[in-house]
């Protein structure tokens, strides 16, 4: 029985993996097609979507894995963008290091915000991050001034890529996609392992998690720093296609919109970060294309970005109880009880099940024997 | 010394606004456990209501035809009182329609308050536009309306705003300690299940709490509008200081939140005035840094430590 279940599970896993590989290959093919065929504007927008997906994935980690609220994700993205530009402009670092500078800066700021706020109830993190979201554009304006800061460097594709010199947007898209894929791969691995399970345990049963030896405070701190780092990396990646930064790029509304979208589309999987990034980038373009932004009065109100985001947030709160619309599509089928990922555990469980079967058979034999013995006694 | 005195006096009006918002936030958090992030926007919206009442039908307003019902322009104090009444109804409505159905899920509730935040911002921008408007102060505000104390000028409207806020806090204390409604509110904030068991209508009390918080926010908006003028983003900065002040009060003590509001305003003015590298535009940042440091050193803020840890 146990062997059968394990075989079934492994064959299902194999099919799933194959589907993933085929899906990824099709996706990469599509991306290549779009990168070489679409206009530079669309390619740049796609680069921004990929970069922002990372920031949304950070919010998914925080909100859906740890049950914490960050209302300053836009500020973390801004911190990453600032660090990325200045590490090249002021320290002469190679342009390819920009995203790494964003990652480090975002992680550090995340940790600084998390250390004091996580010692208190969860609301304090929301409060401090919101404050950071409001304060960040003011800080940036003070530090960088009113004028945009432009990158002192450029992304030139190596000759082996075959990308023409004036098609740098294609090379930038590949760079952003490569960084984002590596980051998502690492974070996904992290979330599937013991750390991801500890995140969920600390979210659902913090006291029980503490009793099992999980350091809940340190784990949450790590989660916030990870989320900040992902947003910082997103900021660094945003600077790859954009090449300039100023204080108007990261207003407080950006953080609130990001939270709204992460809440609305965020399921328990990192892939749910993509729709949020798509809406954030393409909704304003769509509204401008329809000339809705210039309408006033009641009609203008209903057609405004603020109304759309507010409706999305309220609908998420009511219809999904804050879990997000993607969670409605996640399968709720009960998982097989025997599915340990560790080989040693599998063999132990299999041995135990076999032992249980043998014991059952032995009990049957003993019962049969005692039954025949008692019958003999009755006959006597 | 006179400069120090002047800066202290200057911090009074802002301190009153921060204190009022902080009190409103801690009242809602204390009773429902929901961090009302729309508190600032609610206050901003009620300031626009006061503006409509005070201005009367105006060709500069997008919905001027709707103001015919109001008739002639009201005095500023009457307009603020009218806005408080309307805001209290909006606050009660918000609790009943938006928050109560999802109050068992804090993430959804915070999301709903953010939805309200965006909704009010969008509404005000589309109805009144983004430009600055003038409401005026309910207190005398001319150049002669001041007292000269120790070489510093104490403006009548600053004193009026401060005294009004202190009076409101006093009234709130009396309401909580001397009336049945206040007793019920205290019981609900202390033990909701116990309150239900002794027959208190908890939902009604919570609605009352939200209405009261919205009214206090409206008062803050109306009073400070004479200082900072009316525009859609007028409450962003005030909300951050209000939240910070509420934090200093441990998010649950209106009295400490009130004190925190004045402390932050004092700190803001002094940092901007005495520290050369702190521009008046970035005092917000330094105040936030101070808040982070305070939370590092004393996580419970001004609250006694035992009470703060009980909240965890």
XYZ file of C-alpha atoms in Angstrom:
692
model
C 0.000 0.000 0.000
C 2.725 2.406 1.098
C 4.944 1.451 -1.820
C 2.059 2.037 -4.196
C 1.392 5.495 -2.772
C 5.052 6.495 -2.929
C 5.311 5.306 -6.553
C 2.149 7.249 -7.447
C 3.485 10.378 -5.771
C 6.853 10.154 -7.528
C 5.257 9.589 -10.959
C 2.956 12.585 -10.370
C 6.001 14.626 -9.377
C 7.777 13.561 -12.581
C 4.828 14.642 -14.746
C 4.631 17.954 -12.902
C 8.343 18.570 -13.404
C 8.060 17.772 -17.112
C 5.107 20.177 -17.414
C 7.174 22.853 -15.701
C 10.128 22.318 -18.033
C 7.909 22.479 -21.136
C 6.060 25.531 -19.792
C 9.316 27.315 -18.980
C 10.732 26.534 -22.433
C 7.595 27.952 -24.103
C 7.778 31.019 -21.840
C 11.445 31.627 -22.645
C 10.688 31.207 -26.361
C 7.845 33.718 -26.123
C 10.055 36.179 -24.204
C 12.758 35.919 -26.876
C 10.178 36.475 -29.585
C 8.747 39.536 -27.795
C 12.205 40.916 -26.961
C 13.300 40.918 -30.585
C 9.967 41.799 -32.203
C 8.285 44.340 -29.866
C 8.907 48.080 -29.740
C 11.565 49.396 -27.303
C 8.777 50.928 -25.146
C 7.069 47.552 -24.660
C 10.383 45.813 -23.994
C 11.269 48.425 -21.351
C 7.816 48.051 -19.773
C 8.322 44.277 -19.667
C 11.708 44.743 -17.985
C 9.980 46.913 -15.389
C 7.267 44.284 -14.899
C 9.886 41.570 -14.322
C 11.784 43.784 -11.866
C 8.662 44.781 -9.955
C 7.503 41.155 -9.806
C 10.425 40.614 -7.445
C 9.230 43.394 -5.160
C 5.734 41.892 -5.211
C 7.185 38.465 -4.483
C 8.823 40.043 -1.419
C 5.415 41.273 -0.326
C 3.938 37.793 -0.891
C 6.625 36.335 1.378
C 5.843 38.896 4.035
C 2.064 38.905 3.828
C 1.182 35.336 2.947
C 4.051 33.403 4.533
C 4.667 35.468 7.641
C 1.313 37.201 8.117
C 3.055 40.588 8.417
C 2.107 43.842 6.717
C 4.525 46.132 4.918
C 3.104 49.405 3.680
C 6.454 50.761 2.547
C 7.505 48.312 -0.159
C 7.726 51.198 -2.649
C 10.256 52.864 -0.360
C 12.369 49.684 -0.243
C 12.319 49.641 -4.042
C 13.394 53.296 -3.968
C 16.231 52.542 -1.549
C 17.485 49.854 -3.929
C 17.257 52.190 -6.907
C 19.117 54.931 -5.035
C 21.897 52.568 -3.911
C 22.200 51.081 -7.408
C 22.676 54.451 -9.085
C 25.065 55.840 -6.506
C 27.280 52.771 -6.314
C 28.091 53.340 -10.002
C 28.107 57.154 -10.024
C 29.994 57.720 -6.746
C 32.110 54.581 -6.325
C 32.746 53.668 -9.947
C 31.386 50.141 -9.585
C 30.618 48.203 -12.788
C 27.036 48.647 -13.958
C 26.360 44.935 -13.617
C 26.756 45.269 -9.850
C 23.883 47.736 -9.587
C 21.214 45.172 -8.688
C 23.477 43.676 -5.995
C 23.899 47.109 -4.414
C 20.113 47.432 -4.396
C 19.790 44.006 -2.795
C 22.211 44.867 0.016
C 20.674 48.289 0.671
C 17.127 46.906 0.721
C 18.125 44.097 3.089
C 19.844 46.500 5.478
C 16.950 48.979 5.575
C 14.496 46.095 6.004
C 16.480 44.834 8.984
C 16.743 48.311 10.535
C 12.977 48.791 10.310
C 12.236 45.260 11.490
C 14.492 45.099 14.557
C 12.523 47.568 16.689
C 9.063 46.992 15.250
C 9.009 43.194 15.496
C 9.616 43.349 19.219
C 6.105 44.773 19.527
C 2.712 43.674 18.126
C 2.469 43.154 14.363
C 0.746 46.503 13.717
C 4.009 48.336 14.473
C 5.707 46.979 11.363
C 2.833 48.287 9.220
C 3.095 51.597 10.981
C 6.852 52.007 10.609
C 6.894 50.878 6.990
C 4.057 53.284 6.149
C 6.038 56.058 7.791
C 9.072 55.055 5.744
C 6.911 55.098 2.605
C 5.802 58.667 3.323
C 9.245 59.861 4.378
C 11.283 58.302 1.551
C 10.434 60.773 -1.263
C 11.195 63.637 1.120
C 14.575 62.117 2.002
C 15.380 61.486 -1.646
C 14.461 65.046 -2.582
C 16.725 66.324 0.179
C 19.629 64.050 -0.753
C 19.472 64.111 -4.554
C 17.725 67.442 -5.122
C 14.852 68.212 -7.451
C 16.558 67.086 -10.635
C 16.821 63.459 -11.738
C 20.119 61.636 -11.167
C 21.296 59.931 -14.361
C 23.420 56.780 -14.508
C 27.084 57.348 -15.467
C 27.379 54.213 -17.512
C 25.569 52.115 -20.070
C 24.643 48.543 -20.770
C 26.348 47.368 -23.935
C 25.563 43.863 -25.084
C 28.629 41.626 -25.677
C 29.262 40.820 -29.324
C 28.500 37.077 -28.878
C 24.850 37.936 -28.160
C 24.358 39.301 -31.660
C 22.353 42.232 -30.260
C 22.872 45.456 -32.202
C 24.367 48.469 -30.389
C 21.188 50.538 -30.595
C 19.069 47.634 -29.315
C 20.380 47.889 -25.760
C 16.825 47.554 -24.406
C 16.902 43.859 -25.431
C 20.127 43.246 -23.530
C 18.688 45.098 -20.536
C 15.599 42.864 -20.620
C 17.805 39.757 -20.617
C 19.870 41.080 -17.718
C 16.784 41.893 -15.655
C 15.208 38.525 -16.479
C 18.403 36.669 -15.553
C 18.775 38.414 -12.191
C 15.072 37.994 -11.407
C 15.037 34.294 -12.376
C 18.025 33.521 -10.157
C 16.485 35.435 -7.261
C 13.085 33.761 -7.637
C 14.717 30.330 -7.955
C 16.683 30.840 -4.730
C 13.748 32.278 -2.792
C 11.413 29.538 -4.016
C 13.938 26.928 -2.843
C 14.152 28.665 0.505
C 10.378 28.740 0.918
C 9.988 25.073 -0.003
C 12.518 24.023 2.595
C 12.529 24.101 6.393
C 12.630 27.920 6.469
C 9.388 28.180 4.490
C 7.725 25.682 6.815
C 9.040 27.587 9.827
C 7.606 30.816 8.314
C 4.172 29.215 8.093
C 4.456 27.743 11.585
C 5.411 31.128 13.033
C 2.467 32.706 11.180
C -0.182 30.189 12.219
C 0.980 29.040 15.655
C 3.763 31.291 16.990
C 3.585 29.850 20.498
C 3.736 26.259 19.257
C 6.578 27.230 16.907
C 8.517 28.659 19.859
C 7.867 25.473 21.808
C 9.370 23.466 18.931
C 12.512 25.580 19.078
C 11.792 27.910 16.130
C 13.260 31.369 16.886
C 10.141 33.307 15.812
C 11.569 36.811 16.261
C 14.753 36.036 14.319
C 12.753 34.243 11.666
C 10.439 37.229 11.162
C 13.439 39.532 11.114
C 14.959 37.368 8.407
C 11.636 37.452 6.523
C 11.399 41.250 6.593
C 15.049 41.607 5.579
C 14.492 39.101 2.763
C 11.416 40.991 1.593
C 13.314 44.303 1.786
C 16.222 42.740 -0.092
C 13.934 41.498 -2.857
C 12.385 44.959 -3.151
C 15.872 46.530 -3.142
C 16.976 44.146 -5.878
C 13.837 45.136 -7.802
C 14.839 48.791 -7.391
C 18.333 48.053 -8.678
C 16.875 46.174 -11.633
C 14.458 49.021 -12.387
C 17.463 51.253 -12.883
C 18.827 48.945 -15.602
C 16.257 49.966 -18.254
C 15.370 53.352 -16.711
C 18.894 54.760 -16.114
C 17.682 57.702 -14.018
C 15.968 58.284 -10.717
C 14.236 61.108 -8.856
C 11.988 61.576 -5.837
C 8.760 61.460 -7.884
C 9.354 57.808 -8.823
C 8.554 56.450 -5.382
C 5.640 58.349 -3.804
C 3.762 56.962 -0.805
C 0.901 55.923 -3.128
C 3.263 53.457 -4.810
C 3.663 51.519 -1.564
C -0.074 51.522 -0.952
C -0.834 50.434 -4.515
C 1.755 47.666 -4.227
C 0.180 46.484 -1.004
C -3.272 46.597 -2.625
C -2.111 44.539 -5.590
C -0.150 42.061 -3.479
C -3.221 41.600 -1.311
C -5.535 41.229 -4.289
C -3.435 38.885 -6.427
C -1.119 37.352 -3.891
C -1.748 33.695 -3.274
C 0.688 31.476 -1.433
C 2.886 31.108 -4.540
C 5.516 33.520 -5.778
C 4.096 33.378 -9.316
C 1.099 35.324 -8.007
C 3.400 38.378 -7.876
C 3.347 38.736 -11.671
C -0.266 39.975 -12.158
C 0.350 42.706 -9.564
C 3.407 43.973 -11.431
C 1.521 43.842 -14.749
C -1.360 45.927 -13.373
C 0.968 48.430 -11.692
C 2.840 49.107 -14.931
C 0.062 48.847 -17.502
C -3.014 50.271 -15.692
C -1.852 53.938 -15.899
C -0.969 53.420 -19.581
C -4.420 51.937 -20.204
C -6.143 54.839 -18.404
C -4.157 57.435 -20.341
C -4.898 55.649 -23.621
C -8.613 55.968 -22.883
C -8.255 59.596 -21.830
C -9.920 58.738 -18.510
C -7.407 60.606 -16.370
C -8.675 64.007 -17.481
C -12.329 63.357 -16.611
C -13.679 64.975 -13.442
C -16.829 64.682 -11.321
C -18.516 61.386 -10.484
C -17.659 59.754 -13.806
C -14.023 60.765 -13.490
C -13.997 59.446 -9.929
C -15.231 56.002 -10.943
C -12.711 55.899 -13.788
C -9.774 57.030 -11.614
C -6.820 54.871 -10.606
C -7.521 55.517 -6.918
C -11.091 54.230 -7.245
C -9.959 51.118 -9.134
C -7.355 50.305 -6.475
C -9.789 51.023 -3.649
C -12.447 48.796 -5.241
C -9.834 46.063 -5.667
C -8.786 46.295 -2.018
C -12.343 46.295 -0.694
C -13.354 43.425 -2.976
C -10.314 41.441 -1.779
C -11.155 42.134 1.835
C -14.775 41.009 1.432
C -14.661 38.252 -1.134
C -11.445 36.489 -0.127
C -11.106 37.593 3.501
C -7.754 39.179 2.644
C -6.255 35.986 1.165
C -6.186 37.290 -2.411
C -7.958 36.198 -5.576
C -5.184 33.804 -6.619
C -5.881 31.766 -3.486
C -9.320 30.952 -4.956
C -7.618 29.072 -7.780
C -5.211 27.153 -5.580
C -6.112 23.492 -5.227
C -7.482 22.533 -1.860
C -7.298 18.759 -2.450
C -6.061 16.883 0.618
C -2.446 15.885 0.241
C -1.528 12.196 0.601
C -0.524 11.470 4.160
C 2.644 9.659 3.125
C 4.764 12.214 1.326
C 8.011 12.779 3.195
C 10.645 14.463 1.087
C 13.566 13.007 3.012
C 14.778 9.574 1.833
C 15.684 8.352 5.301
C 12.267 9.383 6.621
C 10.637 7.616 3.662
C 12.464 4.371 4.394
C 11.649 4.606 8.120
C 7.966 5.268 7.375
C 7.903 2.426 4.850
C 9.504 0.104 7.433
C 6.976 1.161 10.047
C 4.087 0.533 7.684
C 5.456 -2.910 6.818
C 5.923 -3.670 10.520
C 2.354 -2.580 11.131
C 1.118 -4.925 8.368
C 3.148 -7.832 9.750
C 1.865 -7.159 13.262
C -1.674 -7.129 11.909
C -1.066 -10.485 10.215
C 0.510 -11.888 13.414
C -2.460 -10.700 15.472
C -4.762 -12.434 12.972
C -2.760 -15.662 13.280
C -2.722 -15.494 17.084
C -6.446 -14.813 17.138
C -7.040 -17.754 14.767
C -4.870 -20.044 16.918
C -6.543 -19.047 20.172
C -9.881 -19.483 18.448
C -8.993 -23.042 17.325
C -7.545 -23.791 20.776
C -10.726 -22.679 22.520
C -12.739 -24.766 20.039
C -10.558 -27.792 20.892
C -11.129 -27.104 24.594
C -14.871 -26.918 24.020
C -14.745 -30.215 22.106
C -12.866 -31.855 24.969
C 15.669 82.230 25.358
C 13.044 84.211 23.455
C 13.823 82.140 20.335
C 13.348 78.922 22.286
C 10.061 80.271 23.646
C 8.961 81.282 20.158
C 9.676 77.815 18.805
C 7.816 76.227 21.687
C 4.808 78.421 20.922
C 5.087 77.597 17.233
C 4.877 73.896 17.965
C 1.525 74.230 19.750
C -0.793 74.292 16.709
C 0.914 71.385 14.948
C 1.108 69.502 18.244
C -2.659 69.811 18.641
C -3.265 68.290 15.204
C -0.807 65.433 15.793
C -2.288 64.818 19.230
C -5.852 64.743 17.884
C -4.980 62.247 15.147
C -2.974 60.138 17.593
C -5.914 60.053 20.018
C -8.292 59.037 17.217
C -5.942 56.269 16.012
C -5.365 54.861 19.491
C -9.092 54.953 20.301
C -9.911 52.829 17.270
C -6.938 50.492 17.769
C -7.699 50.064 21.441
C -11.324 49.143 20.883
C -11.126 47.088 17.679
C -7.464 46.140 17.228
C -7.630 47.689 13.739
C -5.002 50.217 12.712
C -7.136 52.799 10.913
C -4.793 54.051 8.213
C -7.617 56.068 6.664
C -7.828 58.313 9.723
C -5.854 61.093 8.046
C -7.875 60.887 4.818
C -11.128 60.944 6.800
C -9.905 64.125 8.485
C -8.922 65.606 5.117
C -12.319 64.736 3.660
C -14.153 66.346 6.568
C -12.011 69.473 6.125
C -13.324 69.683 2.570
C -16.863 69.310 3.951
C -16.129 72.203 6.323
C -14.802 74.170 3.362
C -17.987 73.589 1.396
C -20.114 74.639 4.371
C -17.962 77.713 4.983
C -17.724 78.788 1.367
C -21.280 78.156 0.237
C -22.050 77.719 -3.445
C -18.836 78.522 -5.294
C -18.119 78.564 -9.010
C -14.638 77.132 -8.291
C -16.007 73.911 -6.962
C -16.723 71.031 -9.257
C -19.990 70.145 -7.597
C -21.155 73.707 -6.862
C -24.712 72.905 -7.926
C -24.991 70.470 -4.979
C -24.223 73.208 -2.449
C -27.457 75.100 -3.152
C -29.024 73.130 -0.316
C -26.554 74.603 2.164
C -27.637 78.158 1.447
C -25.394 81.031 2.459
C -21.837 80.539 3.700
C -21.548 79.455 7.347
C -19.093 80.915 9.885
C -15.909 78.806 10.095
C -16.660 77.441 13.581
C -20.165 76.392 12.500
C -18.742 74.802 9.355
C -16.250 72.798 11.463
C -19.027 71.684 13.822
C -21.147 70.660 10.822
C -18.197 68.741 9.374
C -17.647 66.992 12.726
C -21.294 65.873 12.777
C -21.138 64.592 9.201
C -17.785 62.883 9.861
C -19.180 61.098 12.895
C -21.942 59.675 10.710
C -19.326 58.646 8.125
C -17.184 57.060 10.881
C -20.147 55.049 12.206
C -21.099 54.052 8.660
C -17.507 52.961 7.978
C -17.475 50.713 11.021
C -20.893 49.219 10.255
C -20.509 48.679 6.516
C -16.783 48.341 5.853
C -15.064 47.091 8.984
C -17.575 44.976 10.906
C -18.106 42.254 8.288
C -14.356 41.538 8.199
C -13.334 42.551 11.715
C -12.247 38.989 12.583
C -9.444 39.212 9.997
C -6.924 41.984 10.831
C -5.187 41.828 7.423
C -8.481 42.251 5.586
C -9.499 45.056 7.962
C -6.244 46.973 7.406
C -6.696 46.399 3.657
C -10.198 47.847 3.897
C -8.943 50.968 5.702
C -6.335 51.386 2.962
C -9.107 50.996 0.396
C -10.953 53.795 2.139
C -7.730 55.843 2.131
C -7.440 55.533 -1.658
C -11.175 56.020 -2.209
C -11.326 59.296 -0.281
C -8.150 60.589 -1.949
C -9.497 59.794 -5.412
C -12.889 61.322 -4.619
C -11.434 64.589 -3.328
C -9.035 64.916 -6.286
C -11.811 64.337 -8.798
C -14.393 66.560 -7.083
C -12.292 69.467 -5.915
C -9.067 69.125 -7.911
C -5.585 69.198 -6.441
C -5.077 72.915 -5.813
C -4.747 74.596 -2.424
C -7.887 76.156 -0.882
C -8.375 78.365 2.172
C -10.720 77.647 5.037
C -9.465 80.090 7.661
C -9.335 79.653 11.408
C -12.267 79.778 13.839
C -10.032 81.923 16.068
C -8.774 85.483 15.392
C -5.826 85.284 13.017
C -4.764 88.843 12.168
C -1.261 90.202 12.850
C -2.481 91.953 16.014
C -4.098 88.865 17.502
C -1.179 87.845 19.708
C 0.387 88.147 23.117
C 4.050 89.127 23.476
C 5.589 86.969 26.212
C 9.311 87.176 26.961
C 10.036 88.557 23.505
C 8.116 85.747 21.806
C 4.768 85.935 20.052
C 1.976 83.679 21.171
C -0.781 83.740 18.574
C -4.390 83.649 19.661
C -5.324 80.931 17.216
C -2.493 78.650 18.460
C -3.766 79.046 22.006
C -7.356 78.570 20.838
C -6.497 75.355 18.972
C -4.498 73.987 21.923
C -7.164 74.820 24.478
C -9.854 73.318 22.252
C -7.917 70.087 21.993
C -7.282 69.960 25.740
C -10.991 70.617 26.341
C -11.924 67.840 23.920
C -9.587 65.389 25.650
C -11.074 66.456 28.996
C -14.581 65.873 27.641
C -13.501 62.500 26.355
C -12.148 61.591 29.790
C -15.410 62.697 31.427
C -17.386 60.747 28.830
C -15.352 57.626 29.525
C -15.424 57.865 33.294
C -18.788 59.428 34.112
C -21.244 58.123 31.552
C -22.761 54.709 30.858
C -21.595 54.857 27.248
C -18.042 55.537 28.444
C -18.216 52.682 30.938
C -19.401 50.359 28.172
C -16.557 51.550 25.934
C -14.010 50.871 28.646
C -15.505 47.447 29.288
C -15.364 46.541 25.588
C -11.762 47.668 25.228
C -10.821 45.702 28.311
C -12.662 42.429 27.643
C -14.950 42.041 24.672
C -16.292 38.582 25.511
C -16.954 39.579 29.104
C -18.790 42.678 27.890
C -20.989 40.549 25.643
C -21.774 38.258 28.573
C -22.915 41.127 30.792
C -25.253 42.404 28.088
C -23.286 45.270 26.548
C -24.070 45.777 22.854
C -20.479 45.539 21.735
C -21.112 46.302 18.061
C -22.949 49.492 18.949
C -20.170 50.563 21.313
C -17.552 49.957 18.608
C -19.592 51.983 16.151
C -19.707 54.772 18.707
C -15.897 54.538 19.093
C -15.368 54.880 15.332
C -17.799 57.810 15.179
C -16.001 59.538 18.030
C -12.587 58.950 16.409
C -13.846 60.342 13.086
C -15.230 63.384 14.912
C -11.889 64.036 16.640
C -10.085 63.656 13.308
C -12.507 66.115 11.694
C -11.856 68.594 14.479
C -8.102 68.220 13.957
C -8.471 68.771 10.219
C -10.763 71.775 10.624
C -8.535 73.460 13.203
C -5.232 72.885 11.426
C -6.660 73.956 8.051
C -6.261 77.570 9.166
C -2.502 76.946 9.483
C -1.642 74.670 6.571
C -4.544 75.280 4.112
C -6.687 72.658 2.450
C -5.374 70.301 -0.221
C -5.713 66.558 -0.899
C -2.309 65.650 0.583
C -2.631 67.902 3.642
C -2.868 64.961 6.039
C 0.024 62.763 4.801
C 2.596 64.388 7.021
C 0.158 64.804 9.892
C -0.803 61.121 9.692
C 2.827 60.022 10.025
C 3.328 62.228 13.060
C -0.046 61.079 14.423
C 0.966 57.431 14.005
C 4.337 58.104 15.584
C 2.682 59.859 18.512
C 0.210 56.999 18.899
C 3.202 54.633 18.943
C 4.761 56.572 21.763
C 1.511 55.973 23.623
C 1.749 52.241 22.975
C -1.172 52.544 20.468
C -3.620 51.988 23.315
C -3.441 54.993 25.556
C -5.201 58.132 24.254
C -3.627 60.245 27.020
C -0.086 59.157 26.186
C -0.849 59.528 22.472
C -1.965 63.084 23.188
C 1.265 63.822 25.060
C 3.206 62.109 22.236
C 1.599 64.456 19.693
C 2.896 67.560 21.468
C 6.275 65.928 22.082
C 6.703 65.204 18.380
C 5.659 68.702 17.368
C 8.129 70.135 19.885
C 10.870 67.853 18.593
C 10.065 68.733 14.985
C 10.253 72.465 15.636
C 13.398 72.273 17.732
C 15.241 70.006 15.275
C 14.309 72.274 12.379
C 15.299 75.356 14.354
C 18.494 74.386 16.152
C 20.164 71.613 14.159
C 21.838 73.217 11.163
C 21.793 70.174 8.855
C 18.111 69.468 9.493
C 16.092 71.288 6.866
C 12.514 72.145 7.860
C 11.395 69.861 4.994
C 13.075 66.810 6.475
C 12.164 67.155 10.130
C 9.730 64.339 9.433
C 12.640 62.028 8.713
C 14.534 62.953 11.838
C 11.419 62.536 13.926
C 11.040 59.062 12.412
C 14.629 58.258 13.253
C 13.990 59.360 16.806
C 10.937 57.105 16.864
C 12.997 54.123 15.662
C 15.633 54.840 18.298
C 12.956 55.121 20.988
C 11.487 51.780 19.897
C 14.991 50.271 20.003
C 15.670 51.519 23.501
C 12.176 51.371 24.958
C 9.829 49.291 22.786
C 6.815 50.123 24.922
C 7.142 53.860 24.201
C 5.809 55.985 27.055
C 3.700 53.082 28.254
C 4.676 51.037 31.310
C 6.586 47.955 30.111
C 4.319 45.353 31.721
C 1.263 46.676 29.862
C 3.121 46.748 26.556
C 4.255 43.141 26.850
C 0.730 42.068 27.748
C -0.352 43.250 24.288
C 1.953 40.826 22.444
